[in-house]
Short mmCIF file of C-alpha atoms in Angstrom, two decimals:
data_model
loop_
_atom_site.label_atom_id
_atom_site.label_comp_id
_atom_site.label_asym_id
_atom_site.label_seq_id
_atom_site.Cartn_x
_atom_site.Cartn_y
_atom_site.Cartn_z
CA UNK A 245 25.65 55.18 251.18
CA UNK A 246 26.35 54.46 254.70
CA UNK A 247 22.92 53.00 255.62
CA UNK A 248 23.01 50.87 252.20
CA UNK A 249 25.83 49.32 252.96
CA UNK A 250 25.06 47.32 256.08
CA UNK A 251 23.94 49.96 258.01
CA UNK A 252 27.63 51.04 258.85
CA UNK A 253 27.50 55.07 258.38
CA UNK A 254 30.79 55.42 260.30
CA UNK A 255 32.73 52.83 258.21
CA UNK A 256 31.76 54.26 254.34
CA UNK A 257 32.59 57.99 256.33
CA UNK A 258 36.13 56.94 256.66
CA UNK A 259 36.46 55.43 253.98
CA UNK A 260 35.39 58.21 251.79
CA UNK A 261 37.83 60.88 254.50
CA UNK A 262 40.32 58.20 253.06
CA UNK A 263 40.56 60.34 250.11
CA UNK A 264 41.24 63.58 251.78
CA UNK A 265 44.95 63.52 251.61
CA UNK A 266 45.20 62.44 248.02
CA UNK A 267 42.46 65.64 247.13
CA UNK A 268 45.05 67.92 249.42
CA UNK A 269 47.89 66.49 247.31
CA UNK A 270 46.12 68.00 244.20
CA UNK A 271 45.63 71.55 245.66
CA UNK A 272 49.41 71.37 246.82
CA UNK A 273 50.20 70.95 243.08
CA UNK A 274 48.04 73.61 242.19
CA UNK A 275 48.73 75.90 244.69
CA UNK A 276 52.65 74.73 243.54
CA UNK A 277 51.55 75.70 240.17
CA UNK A 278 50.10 78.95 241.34
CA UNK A 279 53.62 79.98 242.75
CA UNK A 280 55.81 78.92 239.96
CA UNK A 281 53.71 80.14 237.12
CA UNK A 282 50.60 82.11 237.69
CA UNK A 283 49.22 82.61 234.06
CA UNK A 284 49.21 78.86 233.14
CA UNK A 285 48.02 78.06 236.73
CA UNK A 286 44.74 77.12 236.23
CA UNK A 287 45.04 75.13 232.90
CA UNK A 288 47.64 73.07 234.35
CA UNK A 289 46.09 72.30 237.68
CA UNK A 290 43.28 70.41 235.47
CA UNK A 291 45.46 69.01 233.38
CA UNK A 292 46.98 67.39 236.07
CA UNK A 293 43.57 66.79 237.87
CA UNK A 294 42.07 64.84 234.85
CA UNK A 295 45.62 62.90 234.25
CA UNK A 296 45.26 61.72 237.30
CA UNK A 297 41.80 60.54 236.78
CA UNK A 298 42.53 58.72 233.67
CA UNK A 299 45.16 57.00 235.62
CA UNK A 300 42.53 56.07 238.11
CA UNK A 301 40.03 54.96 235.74
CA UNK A 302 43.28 52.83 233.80
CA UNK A 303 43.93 51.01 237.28
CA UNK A 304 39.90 50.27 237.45
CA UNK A 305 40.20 48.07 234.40
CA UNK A 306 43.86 47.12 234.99
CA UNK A 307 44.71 48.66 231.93
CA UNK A 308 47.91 50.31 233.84
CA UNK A 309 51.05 48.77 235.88
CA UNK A 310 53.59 49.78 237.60
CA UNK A 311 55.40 53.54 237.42
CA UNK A 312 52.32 54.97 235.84
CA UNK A 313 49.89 53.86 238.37
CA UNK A 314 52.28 55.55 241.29
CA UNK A 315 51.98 59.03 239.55
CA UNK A 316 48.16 59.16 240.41
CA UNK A 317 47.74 60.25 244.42
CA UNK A 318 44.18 58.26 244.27
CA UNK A 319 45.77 54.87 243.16
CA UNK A 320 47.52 55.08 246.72
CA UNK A 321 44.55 55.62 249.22
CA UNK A 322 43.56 52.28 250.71
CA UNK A 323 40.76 49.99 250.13
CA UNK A 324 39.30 50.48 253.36
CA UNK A 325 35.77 48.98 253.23
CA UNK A 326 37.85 45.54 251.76
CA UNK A 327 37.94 43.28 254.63
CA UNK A 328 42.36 42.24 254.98
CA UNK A 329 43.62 45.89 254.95
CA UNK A 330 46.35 46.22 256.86
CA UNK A 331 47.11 49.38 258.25
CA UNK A 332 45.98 52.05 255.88
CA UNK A 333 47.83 55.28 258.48
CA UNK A 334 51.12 54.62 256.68
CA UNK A 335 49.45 55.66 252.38
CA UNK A 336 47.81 58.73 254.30
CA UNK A 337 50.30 59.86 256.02
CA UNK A 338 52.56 59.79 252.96
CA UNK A 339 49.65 61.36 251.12
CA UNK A 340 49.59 63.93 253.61
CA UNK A 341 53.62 65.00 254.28
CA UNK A 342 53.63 65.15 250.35
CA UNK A 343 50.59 67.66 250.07
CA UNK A 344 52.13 69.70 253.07
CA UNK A 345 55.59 69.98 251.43
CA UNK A 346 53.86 71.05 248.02
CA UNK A 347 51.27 73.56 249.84
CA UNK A 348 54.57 75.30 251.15
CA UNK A 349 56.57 75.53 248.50
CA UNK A 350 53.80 76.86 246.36
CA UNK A 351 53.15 79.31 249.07
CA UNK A 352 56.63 80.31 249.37
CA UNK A 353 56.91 80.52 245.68
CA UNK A 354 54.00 82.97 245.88
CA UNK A 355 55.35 84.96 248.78
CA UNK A 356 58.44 85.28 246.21
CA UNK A 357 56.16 87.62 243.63
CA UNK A 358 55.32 91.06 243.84
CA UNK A 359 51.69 91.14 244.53
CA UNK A 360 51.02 94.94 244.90
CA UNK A 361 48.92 96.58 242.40
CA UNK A 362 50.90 99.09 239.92
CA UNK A 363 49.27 102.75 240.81
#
């Protein structure tokens, strides 16, 4: 995609790393989910995946506005291969402190149950 698009590999690479934190705020939820209730874990983690896709898909075509666009993590990571960006650190880094704080408390929910096999 890199090479079709003016030639500028590095550009479309960050760009597409853009989504990283927004992809690491979805496995903080699930691993969140994971912790809090294991049995409906996995369910839920897709539900939540493919709500948040809809979302996306309902900002494409400006079908959404306002509260409901801010639940989806991918509405927030920056346009960066639009020319007038301004500085797109500050939607990552939010991205980012959000998927940390959800990766540990669904890992200290999990250190909270009792993992060891019944003999």
């Amino acid at each position: 995609a890199g090479l079709a698009y003016d030639g500028d590999v590095a550009r479309v690479a960050g760009a597409t790393l853009a989504y990283l934190p927004a992809v690491w705020t979805v496995v903080g939820i699930a691993t969140l989910l994971f912790g809090m209730l294991p049995r409906l874990a996995a369910a839920a983690s897709w539900t939540v995946l493919g709500l948040f896709l809809v979302v996306d898909l309902l900002a494409e075509f400006k079908l959404a506005t306002g509260i409901v666009l801010n639940l989806s993590p991918f509405v927030h990571v920056p346009a960066m291969l639009l020319d007038g960006v301004s500085s797109p650190v500050a939607p990552l880094l939010g991205l980012t402190v959000v998927a940390v704080t959800l990766a540990t408390a669904g890992l200290a929910f999990l250190r909270r149950r009792d993992l060891m096999p019944s003999a």
